[in-house]
Amino acid sequence: MDELIKKIAGLGFPGIILIAVMASTGLTGAAAITAALAFLGGPAGMLGGIAVLGLTGLIADALTNVGLEELLTAVYCQRRQSEPQGKLLEEINFLSLFDGDLKERLKFTVTDGCGCTTVVSKNITDDSEEVIEILENVPGMTRAHHRDFKSSNPVIRLRDGSTVKTWKNPLGVDHVFIADRNDNMIYGGFVGWIHSDGLNAAINRIRRDYA
């Protein structure tokens, strides 16, 4: 999956269009490339190449396994590390294939790293990395969606200036987030009901050792 994300990111904006076209039409292979080129208004470098033709099957599998938003989020997480923020935001505004809510969430990914599967904030510290490792080792821990970050409330201020935040969704599922000192999300996860005690134990350990 990581290798696929890097290859799509290497295509730039045409790669985003290819994903969007495949998600909205169900097309794969050469038909997906043709439809993406038509949307772009003509040839777009690597998008016409044989290498990209081989990617369409992998993209189709990824769309089935993780969904459109998660795939796009992963690609923008990769691209924000090497491309200008303004350029990526302009792209997202241009994407008429996406609804407004999805565009806003992708913008947060570009500006704040929300939803990224790796820590991308430049403000991450050794303490924060250790806290994230503790949370990742909680049984049943699953990556949380960045859209829920805004619903969380601070419960621990860490000695490095970052914050542990928690939130329980309407179904009673416990979420935990780490925000850097500028309140940008650098980690988010959740556990099912049967693992809530394990999460609480991890939070108590963090409070004891890192607050």
PDB file of N, CA and C in Angstrom, residues 108-203:
ATOM      1  N   PHE A 108      -7.751  20.071   5.298  1.00  0.00           N
ATOM      2  CA  PHE A 108      -7.158  19.906   6.621  1.00  0.00           C
ATOM      3  C   PHE A 108      -5.977  18.940   6.569  1.00  0.00           C
ATOM      4  N   THR A 109      -6.083  17.937   5.701  1.00  0.00           N
ATOM      5  CA  THR A 109      -4.958  17.020   5.530  1.00  0.00           C
ATOM      6  C   THR A 109      -3.740  17.772   5.019  1.00  0.00           C
ATOM      7  N   VAL A 110      -3.946  18.640   4.045  1.00  0.00           N
ATOM      8  CA  VAL A 110      -2.840  19.401   3.454  1.00  0.00           C
ATOM      9  C   VAL A 110      -2.255  20.393   4.449  1.00  0.00           C
ATOM     10  N   THR A 111      -3.109  21.125   5.175  1.00  0.00           N
ATOM     11  CA  THR A 111      -2.609  22.194   6.044  1.00  0.00           C
ATOM     12  C   THR A 111      -2.114  21.694   7.390  1.00  0.00           C
ATOM     13  N   ASP A 112      -2.789  20.659   7.950  1.00  0.00           N
ATOM     14  CA  ASP A 112      -2.474  20.226   9.309  1.00  0.00           C
ATOM     15  C   ASP A 112      -1.994  18.783   9.420  1.00  0.00           C
ATOM     16  N   GLY A 113      -2.011  18.046   8.317  1.00  0.00           N
ATOM     17  CA  GLY A 113      -1.625  16.642   8.386  1.00  0.00           C
ATOM     18  C   GLY A 113      -2.698  15.756   8.974  1.00  0.00           C
ATOM     19  N   CYS A 114      -3.937  16.253   9.051  1.00  0.00           N
ATOM     20  CA  CYS A 114      -5.017  15.479   9.662  1.00  0.00           C
ATOM     21  C   CYS A 114      -5.303  14.218   8.844  1.00  0.00           C
ATOM     22  N   GLY A 115      -5.338  13.087   9.541  1.00  0.00           N
ATOM     23  CA  GLY A 115      -5.639  11.822   8.887  1.00  0.00           C
ATOM     24  C   GLY A 115      -4.446  11.101   8.331  1.00  0.00           C
ATOM     25  N   CYS A 116      -3.256  11.679   8.450  1.00  0.00           N
ATOM     26  CA  CYS A 116      -2.068  11.027   7.913  1.00  0.00           C
ATOM     27  C   CYS A 116      -1.711   9.807   8.765  1.00  0.00           C
ATOM     28  N   THR A 117      -1.255   8.773   8.103  1.00  0.00           N
ATOM     29  CA  THR A 117      -0.941   7.537   8.809  1.00  0.00           C
ATOM     30  C   THR A 117       0.431   7.570   9.433  1.00  0.00           C
ATOM     31  N   THR A 118       1.217   8.597   9.123  1.00  0.00           N
ATOM     32  CA  THR A 118       2.498   8.785   9.785  1.00  0.00           C
ATOM     33  C   THR A 118       2.530  10.181  10.363  1.00  0.00           C
ATOM     34  N   VAL A 119       3.349  10.379  11.354  1.00  0.00           N
ATOM     35  CA  VAL A 119       3.458  11.699  11.956  1.00  0.00           C
ATOM     36  C   VAL A 119       4.153  12.639  10.988  1.00  0.00           C
ATOM     37  N   VAL A 120       3.511  13.746  10.649  1.00  0.00           N
ATOM     38  CA  VAL A 120       4.078  14.664   9.669  1.00  0.00           C
ATOM     39  C   VAL A 120       4.322  16.042  10.252  1.00  0.00           C
ATOM     40  N   SER A 121       3.841  16.303  11.461  1.00  0.00           N
ATOM     41  CA  SER A 121       4.063  17.612  12.070  1.00  0.00           C
ATOM     42  C   SER A 121       5.538  17.806  12.386  1.00  0.00           C
ATOM     43  N   LYS A 122       6.053  18.970  12.040  1.00  0.00           N
ATOM     44  CA  LYS A 122       7.450  19.278  12.329  1.00  0.00           C
ATOM     45  C   LYS A 122       7.667  19.525  13.821  1.00  0.00           C
ATOM     46  N   ASN A 123       6.586  19.644  14.578  1.00  0.00           N
ATOM     47  CA  ASN A 123       6.696  19.935  15.996  1.00  0.00           C
ATOM     48  C   ASN A 123       6.707  18.674  16.854  1.00  0.00           C
ATOM     49  N   ILE A 124       6.784  17.502  16.237  1.00  0.00           N
ATOM     50  CA  ILE A 124       6.784  16.262  17.008  1.00  0.00           C
ATOM     51  C   ILE A 124       8.067  16.172  17.831  1.00  0.00           C
ATOM     52  N   THR A 125       7.932  15.681  19.048  1.00  0.00           N
ATOM     53  CA  THR A 125       9.075  15.553  19.952  1.00  0.00           C
ATOM     54  C   THR A 125       9.287  14.085  20.307  1.00  0.00           C
ATOM     55  N   ASP A 126      10.390  13.817  20.986  1.00  0.00           N
ATOM     56  CA  ASP A 126      10.657  12.447  21.422  1.00  0.00           C
ATOM     57  C   ASP A 126       9.567  11.949  22.367  1.00  0.00           C
ATOM     58  N   ASP A 127       9.115  12.821  23.278  1.00  0.00           N
ATOM     59  CA  ASP A 127       8.055  12.425  24.214  1.00  0.00           C
ATOM     60  C   ASP A 127       6.780  12.062  23.465  1.00  0.00           C
ATOM     61  N   SER A 128       6.410  12.883  22.488  1.00  0.00           N
ATOM     62  CA  SER A 128       5.193  12.614  21.723  1.00  0.00           C
ATOM     63  C   SER A 128       5.300  11.295  20.975  1.00  0.00           C
ATOM     64  N   GLU A 129       6.462  11.030  20.405  1.00  0.00           N
ATOM     65  CA  GLU A 129       6.657   9.767  19.695  1.00  0.00           C
ATOM     66  C   GLU A 129       6.500   8.576  20.648  1.00  0.00           C
ATOM     67  N   GLU A 130       7.014   8.718  21.864  1.00  0.00           N
ATOM     68  CA  GLU A 130       6.894   7.633  22.834  1.00  0.00           C
ATOM     69  C   GLU A 130       5.443   7.439  23.265  1.00  0.00           C
ATOM     70  N   VAL A 131       4.723   8.542  23.433  1.00  0.00           N
ATOM     71  CA  VAL A 131       3.309   8.460  23.804  1.00  0.00           C
ATOM     72  C   VAL A 131       2.510   7.781  22.690  1.00  0.00           C
ATOM     73  N   ILE A 132       2.802   8.144  21.447  1.00  0.00           N
ATOM     74  CA  ILE A 132       2.115   7.522  20.315  1.00  0.00           C
ATOM     75  C   ILE A 132       2.404   6.028  20.273  1.00  0.00           C
ATOM     76  N   GLU A 133       3.627   5.647  20.557  1.00  0.00           N
ATOM     77  CA  GLU A 133       3.977   4.227  20.577  1.00  0.00           C
ATOM     78  C   GLU A 133       3.183   3.481  21.653  1.00  0.00           C
ATOM     79  N   ILE A 134       3.014   4.107  22.816  1.00  0.00           N
ATOM     80  CA  ILE A 134       2.212   3.494  23.885  1.00  0.00           C
ATOM     81  C   ILE A 134       0.784   3.260  23.406  1.00  0.00           C
ATOM     82  N   LEU A 135       0.209   4.266  22.763  1.00  0.00           N
ATOM     83  CA  LEU A 135      -1.167   4.149  22.285  1.00  0.00           C
ATOM     84  C   LEU A 135      -1.280   3.111  21.176  1.00  0.00           C
ATOM     85  N   GLU A 136      -0.302   3.057  20.286  1.00  0.00           N
ATOM     86  CA  GLU A 136      -0.335   2.095  19.191  1.00  0.00           C
ATOM     87  C   GLU A 136      -0.290   0.654  19.699  1.00  0.00           C
ATOM     88  N   ASN A 137       0.281   0.457  20.872  1.00  0.00           N
ATOM     89  CA  ASN A 137       0.392  -0.894  21.441  1.00  0.00           C
ATOM     90  C   ASN A 137      -0.837  -1.320  22.224  1.00  0.00           C
ATOM     91  N   VAL A 138      -1.831  -0.434  22.340  1.00  0.00           N
ATOM     92  CA  VAL A 138      -3.082  -0.821  22.996  1.00  0.00           C
ATOM     93  C   VAL A 138      -3.812  -1.829  22.106  1.00  0.00           C
ATOM     94  N   PRO A 139      -4.209  -2.985  22.630  1.00  0.00           N
ATOM     95  CA  PRO A 139      -4.938  -3.962  21.810  1.00  0.00           C
ATOM     96  C   PRO A 139      -6.173  -3.334  21.167  1.00  0.00           C
ATOM     97  N   GLY A 140      -6.357  -3.639  19.895  1.00  0.00           N
ATOM     98  CA  GLY A 140      -7.531  -3.157  19.184  1.00  0.00           C
ATOM     99  C   GLY A 140      -7.441  -1.730  18.673  1.00  0.00           C
ATOM    100  N   MET A 141      -6.297  -1.056  18.882  1.00  0.00           N
ATOM    101  CA  MET A 141      -6.175   0.332  18.439  1.00  0.00           C
ATOM    102  C   MET A 141      -6.266   0.419  16.915  1.00  0.00           C
ATOM    103  N   THR A 142      -7.134   1.303  16.449  1.00  0.00           N
ATOM    104  CA  THR A 142      -7.369   1.508  15.019  1.00  0.00           C
ATOM    105  C   THR A 142      -7.251   2.993  14.718  1.00  0.00           C
ATOM    106  N   ARG A 143      -6.717   3.327  13.551  1.00  0.00           N
ATOM    107  CA  ARG A 143      -6.518   4.730  13.199  1.00  0.00           C
ATOM    108  C   ARG A 143      -7.857   5.468  13.135  1.00  0.00           C
ATOM    109  N   ALA A 144      -7.942   6.616  13.788  1.00  0.00           N
ATOM    110  CA  ALA A 144      -9.166   7.417  13.812  1.00  0.00           C
ATOM    111  C   ALA A 144      -9.186   8.403  12.653  1.00  0.00           C
ATOM    112  N   HIS A 145     -10.373   8.775  12.242  1.00  0.00           N
ATOM    113  CA  HIS A 145     -10.522   9.753  11.166  1.00  0.00           C
ATOM    114  C   HIS A 145     -10.288  11.161  11.694  1.00  0.00           C
ATOM    115  N   HIS A 146      -9.606  11.978  10.893  1.00  0.00           N
ATOM    116  CA  HIS A 146      -9.253  13.319  11.350  1.00  0.00           C
ATOM    117  C   HIS A 146     -10.458  14.228  11.565  1.00  0.00           C
ATOM    118  N   ARG A 147     -11.608  13.890  10.942  1.00  0.00           N
ATOM    119  CA  ARG A 147     -12.769  14.770  11.105  1.00  0.00           C
ATOM    120  C   ARG A 147     -13.282  14.767  12.547  1.00  0.00           C
ATOM    121  N   ASP A 148     -12.938  13.711  13.334  1.00  0.00           N
ATOM    122  CA  ASP A 148     -13.398  13.636  14.719  1.00  0.00           C
ATOM    123  C   ASP A 148     -12.488  14.370  15.690  1.00  0.00           C
ATOM    124  N   PHE A 149     -11.345  14.806  15.201  1.00  0.00           N
ATOM    125  CA  PHE A 149     -10.383  15.499  16.064  1.00  0.00           C
ATOM    126  C   PHE A 149     -11.007  16.733  16.712  1.00  0.00           C
ATOM    127  N   LYS A 150     -11.812  17.477  15.938  1.00  0.00           N
ATOM    128  CA  LYS A 150     -12.403  18.723  16.439  1.00  0.00           C
ATOM    129  C   LYS A 150     -13.420  18.483  17.553  1.00  0.00           C
ATOM    130  N   SER A 151     -13.911  17.244  17.676  1.00  0.00           N
ATOM    131  CA  SER A 151     -14.884  16.923  18.725  1.00  0.00           C
ATOM    132  C   SER A 151     -14.213  16.527  20.039  1.00  0.00           C
ATOM    133  N   SER A 152     -12.909  16.315  20.021  1.00  0.00           N
ATOM    134  CA  SER A 152     -12.215  15.820  21.214  1.00  0.00           C
ATOM    135  C   SER A 152     -11.909  16.935  22.196  1.00  0.00           C
ATOM    136  N   ASN A 153     -11.699  16.545  23.446  1.00  0.00           N
ATOM    137  CA  ASN A 153     -11.403  17.493  24.518  1.00  0.00           C
ATOM    138  C   ASN A 153     -10.097  17.126  25.204  1.00  0.00           C
ATOM    139  N   PRO A 154      -9.286  18.122  25.596  1.00  0.00           N
ATOM    140  CA  PRO A 154      -7.997  17.836  26.233  1.00  0.00           C
ATOM    141  C   PRO A 154      -8.168  17.212  27.610  1.00  0.00           C
ATOM    142  N   VAL A 155      -7.346  16.193  27.898  1.00  0.00           N
ATOM    143  CA  VAL A 155      -7.372  15.558  29.210  1.00  0.00           C
ATOM    144  C   VAL A 155      -5.998  15.564  29.878  1.00  0.00           C
ATOM    145  N   ILE A 156      -4.929  15.675  29.078  1.00  0.00           N
ATOM    146  CA  ILE A 156      -3.578  15.709  29.632  1.00  0.00           C
ATOM    147  C   ILE A 156      -2.738  16.699  28.831  1.00  0.00           C
ATOM    148  N   ARG A 157      -2.029  17.579  29.524  1.00  0.00           N
ATOM    149  CA  ARG A 157      -1.026  18.427  28.887  1.00  0.00           C
ATOM    150  C   ARG A 157       0.336  17.784  29.128  1.00  0.00           C
ATOM    151  N   LEU A 158       1.012  17.373  28.064  1.00  0.00           N
ATOM    152  CA  LEU A 158       2.298  16.714  28.198  1.00  0.00           C
ATOM    153  C   LEU A 158       3.411  17.733  28.444  1.00  0.00           C
ATOM    154  N   ARG A 159       4.512  17.260  28.992  1.00  0.00           N
ATOM    155  CA  ARG A 159       5.600  18.166  29.348  1.00  0.00           C
ATOM    156  C   ARG A 159       6.276  18.792  28.124  1.00  0.00           C
ATOM    157  N   ASP A 160       6.051  18.226  26.925  1.00  0.00           N
ATOM    158  CA  ASP A 160       6.623  18.819  25.715  1.00  0.00           C
ATOM    159  C   ASP A 160       5.696  19.856  25.091  1.00  0.00           C
ATOM    160  N   GLY A 161       4.551  20.116  25.738  1.00  0.00           N
ATOM    161  CA  GLY A 161       3.608  21.115  25.243  1.00  0.00           C
ATOM    162  C   GLY A 161       2.493  20.553  24.389  1.00  0.00           C
ATOM    163  N   SER A 162       2.574  19.274  24.019  1.00  0.00           N
ATOM    164  CA  SER A 162       1.498  18.659  23.258  1.00  0.00           C
ATOM    165  C   SER A 162       0.375  18.218  24.203  1.00  0.00           C
ATOM    166  N   THR A 163      -0.727  17.765  23.622  1.00  0.00           N
ATOM    167  CA  THR A 163      -1.931  17.483  24.405  1.00  0.00           C
ATOM    168  C   THR A 163      -2.532  16.142  24.018  1.00  0.00           C
ATOM    169  N   VAL A 164      -2.970  15.399  25.022  1.00  0.00           N
ATOM    170  CA  VAL A 164      -3.777  14.198  24.794  1.00  0.00           C
ATOM    171  C   VAL A 164      -5.240  14.601  24.881  1.00  0.00           C
ATOM    172  N   LYS A 165      -6.001  14.243  23.854  1.00  0.00           N
ATOM    173  CA  LYS A 165      -7.427  14.565  23.818  1.00  0.00           C
ATOM    174  C   LYS A 165      -8.230  13.287  23.657  1.00  0.00           C
ATOM    175  N   THR A 166      -9.425  13.270  24.215  1.00  0.00           N
ATOM    176  CA  THR A 166     -10.280  12.090  24.085  1.00  0.00           C
ATOM    177  C   THR A 166     -11.676  12.496  23.621  1.00  0.00           C
ATOM    178  N   TRP A 167     -12.376  11.516  23.096  1.00  0.00           N
ATOM    179  CA  TRP A 167     -13.746  11.725  22.625  1.00  0.00           C
ATOM    180  C   TRP A 167     -14.445  10.382  22.562  1.00  0.00           C
ATOM    181  N   LYS A 168     -15.711  10.348  22.950  1.00  0.00           N
ATOM    182  CA  LYS A 168     -16.536   9.143  22.860  1.00  0.00           C
ATOM    183  C   LYS A 168     -17.636   9.422  21.851  1.00  0.00           C
ATOM    184  N   ASN A 169     -17.725   8.629  20.804  1.00  0.00           N
ATOM    185  CA  ASN A 169     -18.732   8.891  19.785  1.00  0.00           C
ATOM    186  C   ASN A 169     -20.123   8.461  20.265  1.00  0.00           C
ATOM    187  N   PRO A 170     -21.166   8.749  19.496  1.00  0.00           N
ATOM    188  CA  PRO A 170     -22.527   8.420  19.950  1.00  0.00           C
ATOM    189  C   PRO A 170     -22.756   6.948  20.256  1.00  0.00           C
ATOM    190  N   LEU A 171     -21.922   6.062  19.708  1.00  0.00           N
ATOM    191  CA  LEU A 171     -22.046   4.632  19.985  1.00  0.00           C
ATOM    192  C   LEU A 171     -21.230   4.203  21.201  1.00  0.00           C
ATOM    193  N   GLY A 172     -20.564   5.187  21.843  1.00  0.00           N
ATOM    194  CA  GLY A 172     -19.782   4.874  23.026  1.00  0.00           C
ATOM    195  C   GLY A 172     -18.391   4.358  22.742  1.00  0.00           C
ATOM    196  N   VAL A 173     -17.890   4.557  21.520  1.00  0.00           N
ATOM    197  CA  VAL A 173     -16.552   4.096  21.151  1.00  0.00           C
ATOM    198  C   VAL A 173     -15.533   5.158  21.563  1.00  0.00           C
ATOM    199  N   ASP A 174     -14.510   4.742  22.295  1.00  0.00           N
ATOM    200  CA  ASP A 174     -13.513   5.671  22.830  1.00  0.00           C
ATOM    201  C   ASP A 174     -12.444   6.011  21.799  1.00  0.00           C
ATOM    202  N   HIS A 175     -12.214   7.324  21.616  1.00  0.00           N
ATOM    203  CA  HIS A 175     -11.196   7.842  20.709  1.00  0.00           C
ATOM    204  C   HIS A 175     -10.133   8.584  21.507  1.00  0.00           C
ATOM    205  N   VAL A 176      -8.907   8.589  20.991  1.00  0.00           N
ATOM    206  CA  VAL A 176      -7.828   9.353  21.615  1.00  0.00           C
ATOM    207  C   VAL A 176      -7.029  10.047  20.511  1.00  0.00           C
ATOM    208  N   PHE A 177      -6.630  11.275  20.785  1.00  0.00           N
ATOM    209  CA  PHE A 177      -5.867  12.065  19.814  1.00  0.00           C
ATOM    210  C   PHE A 177      -4.677  12.710  20.508  1.00  0.00           C
ATOM    211  N   ILE A 178      -3.627  12.963  19.732  1.00  0.00           N
ATOM    212  CA  ILE A 178      -2.492  13.749  20.203  1.00  0.00           C
ATOM    213  C   ILE A 178      -2.403  14.994  19.337  1.00  0.00           C
ATOM    214  N   ALA A 179      -2.362  16.158  19.977  1.00  0.00           N
ATOM    215  CA  ALA A 179      -2.196  17.431  19.271  1.00  0.00           C
ATOM    216  C   ALA A 179      -0.853  18.034  19.648  1.00  0.00           C
ATOM    217  N   ASP A 180      -0.177  18.652  18.676  1.00  0.00           N
ATOM    218  CA  ASP A 180       1.082  19.311  19.010  1.00  0.00           C
ATOM    219  C   ASP A 180       0.802  20.614  19.749  1.00  0.00           C
ATOM    220  N   ARG A 181       1.830  21.351  20.088  1.00  0.00           N
ATOM    221  CA  ARG A 181       1.658  22.556  20.901  1.00  0.00           C
ATOM    222  C   ARG A 181       0.865  23.647  20.186  1.00  0.00           C
ATOM    223  N   ASN A 182       0.704  23.507  18.859  1.00  0.00           N
ATOM    224  CA  ASN A 182      -0.108  24.452  18.098  1.00  0.00           C
ATOM    225  C   ASN A 182      -1.506  23.909  17.827  1.00  0.00           C
ATOM    226  N   ASP A 183      -1.863  22.827  18.517  1.00  0.00           N
ATOM    227  CA  ASP A 183      -3.167  22.180  18.411  1.00  0.00           C
ATOM    228  C   ASP A 183      -3.425  21.600  17.027  1.00  0.00           C
ATOM    229  N   ASN A 184      -2.370  21.128  16.357  1.00  0.00           N
ATOM    230  CA  ASN A 184      -2.504  20.376  15.117  1.00  0.00           C
ATOM    231  C   ASN A 184      -2.470  18.888  15.449  1.00  0.00           C
ATOM    232  N   MET A 185      -3.378  18.135  14.872  1.00  0.00           N
ATOM    233  CA  MET A 185      -3.433  16.708  15.140  1.00  0.00           C
ATOM    234  C   MET A 185      -2.197  16.014  14.584  1.00  0.00           C
ATOM    235  N   ILE A 186      -1.549  15.188  15.406  1.00  0.00           N
ATOM    236  CA  ILE A 186      -0.438  14.379  14.934  1.00  0.00           C
ATOM    237  C   ILE A 186      -0.706  12.888  15.103  1.00  0.00           C
ATOM    238  N   TYR A 187      -1.790  12.560  15.803  1.00  0.00           N
ATOM    239  CA  TYR A 187      -2.149  11.147  15.951  1.00  0.00           C
ATOM    240  C   TYR A 187      -3.613  11.047  16.360  1.00  0.00           C
ATOM    241  N   GLY A 188      -4.258   9.996  15.886  1.00  0.00           N
ATOM    242  CA  GLY A 188      -5.623   9.717  16.311  1.00  0.00           C
ATOM    243  C   GLY A 188      -5.920   8.233  16.214  1.00  0.00           C
ATOM    244  N   GLY A 189      -6.602   7.694  17.209  1.00  0.00           N
ATOM    245  CA  GLY A 189      -6.964   6.287  17.184  1.00  0.00           C
ATOM    246  C   GLY A 189      -8.217   6.022  18.007  1.00  0.00           C
ATOM    247  N   PHE A 190      -8.788   4.825  17.851  1.00  0.00           N
ATOM    248  CA  PHE A 190      -9.944   4.449  18.658  1.00  0.00           C
ATOM    249  C   PHE A 190      -9.891   2.956  18.932  1.00  0.00           C
ATOM    250  N   VAL A 191     -10.604   2.539  19.982  1.00  0.00           N
ATOM    251  CA  VAL A 191     -10.700   1.120  20.325  1.00  0.00           C
ATOM    252  C   VAL A 191     -12.165   0.757  20.544  1.00  0.00           C
ATOM    253  N   GLY A 192     -12.474  -0.513  20.323  1.00  0.00           N
ATOM    254  CA  GLY A 192     -13.817  -1.014  20.595  1.00  0.00           C
ATOM    255  C   GLY A 192     -14.071  -1.123  22.091  1.00  0.00           C
ATOM    256  N   TRP A 193     -15.303  -1.396  22.433  1.00  0.00           N
ATOM    257  CA  TRP A 193     -15.701  -1.443  23.845  1.00  0.00           C
ATOM    258  C   TRP A 193     -14.849  -2.419  24.653  1.00  0.00           C
ATOM    259  N   ILE A 194     -14.525  -3.562  24.072  1.00  0.00           N
ATOM    260  CA  ILE A 194     -13.812  -4.598  24.851  1.00  0.00           C
ATOM    261  C   ILE A 194     -12.377  -4.180  25.164  1.00  0.00           C
ATOM    262  N   HIS A 195     -11.884  -3.155  24.474  1.00  0.00           N
ATOM    263  CA  HIS A 195     -10.503  -2.722  24.714  1.00  0.00           C
ATOM    264  C   HIS A 195     -10.431  -1.366  25.427  1.00  0.00           C
ATOM    265  N   SER A 196     -11.554  -0.861  25.890  1.00  0.00           N
ATOM    266  CA  SER A 196     -11.572   0.448  26.559  1.00  0.00           C
ATOM    267  C   SER A 196     -10.706   0.465  27.816  1.00  0.00           C
ATOM    268  N   ASP A 197     -10.695  -0.634  28.561  1.00  0.00           N
ATOM    269  CA  ASP A 197      -9.873  -0.681  29.772  1.00  0.00           C
ATOM    270  C   ASP A 197      -8.394  -0.564  29.429  1.00  0.00           C
ATOM    271  N   GLY A 198      -7.984  -1.177  28.324  1.00  0.00           N
ATOM    272  CA  GLY A 198      -6.598  -1.077  27.892  1.00  0.00           C
ATOM    273  C   GLY A 198      -6.229   0.341  27.508  1.00  0.00           C
ATOM    274  N   LEU A 199      -7.149   1.048  26.859  1.00  0.00           N
ATOM    275  CA  LEU A 199      -6.892   2.442  26.503  1.00  0.00           C
ATOM    276  C   LEU A 199      -6.803   3.301  27.757  1.00  0.00           C
ATOM    277  N   ASN A 200      -7.710   3.081  28.692  1.00  0.00           N
ATOM    278  CA  ASN A 200      -7.672   3.854  29.935  1.00  0.00           C
ATOM    279  C   ASN A 200      -6.369   3.633  30.698  1.00  0.00           C
ATOM    280  N   ALA A 201      -5.887   2.388  30.693  1.00  0.00           N
ATOM    281  CA  ALA A 201      -4.620   2.090  31.365  1.00  0.00           C
ATOM    282  C   ALA A 201      -3.464   2.817  30.684  1.00  0.00           C
ATOM    283  N   ALA A 202      -3.498   2.873  29.354  1.00  0.00           N
ATOM    284  CA  ALA A 202      -2.448   3.580  28.621  1.00  0.00           C
ATOM    285  C   ALA A 202      -2.482   5.077  28.915  1.00  0.00           C
ATOM    286  N   ILE A 203      -3.676   5.644  28.990  1.00  0.00           N
ATOM    287  CA  ILE A 203      -3.804   7.073  29.288  1.00  0.00           C
ATOM    288  C   ILE A 203      -3.306   7.363  30.697  1.00  0.00           C
TER     289      ILE A 203
END
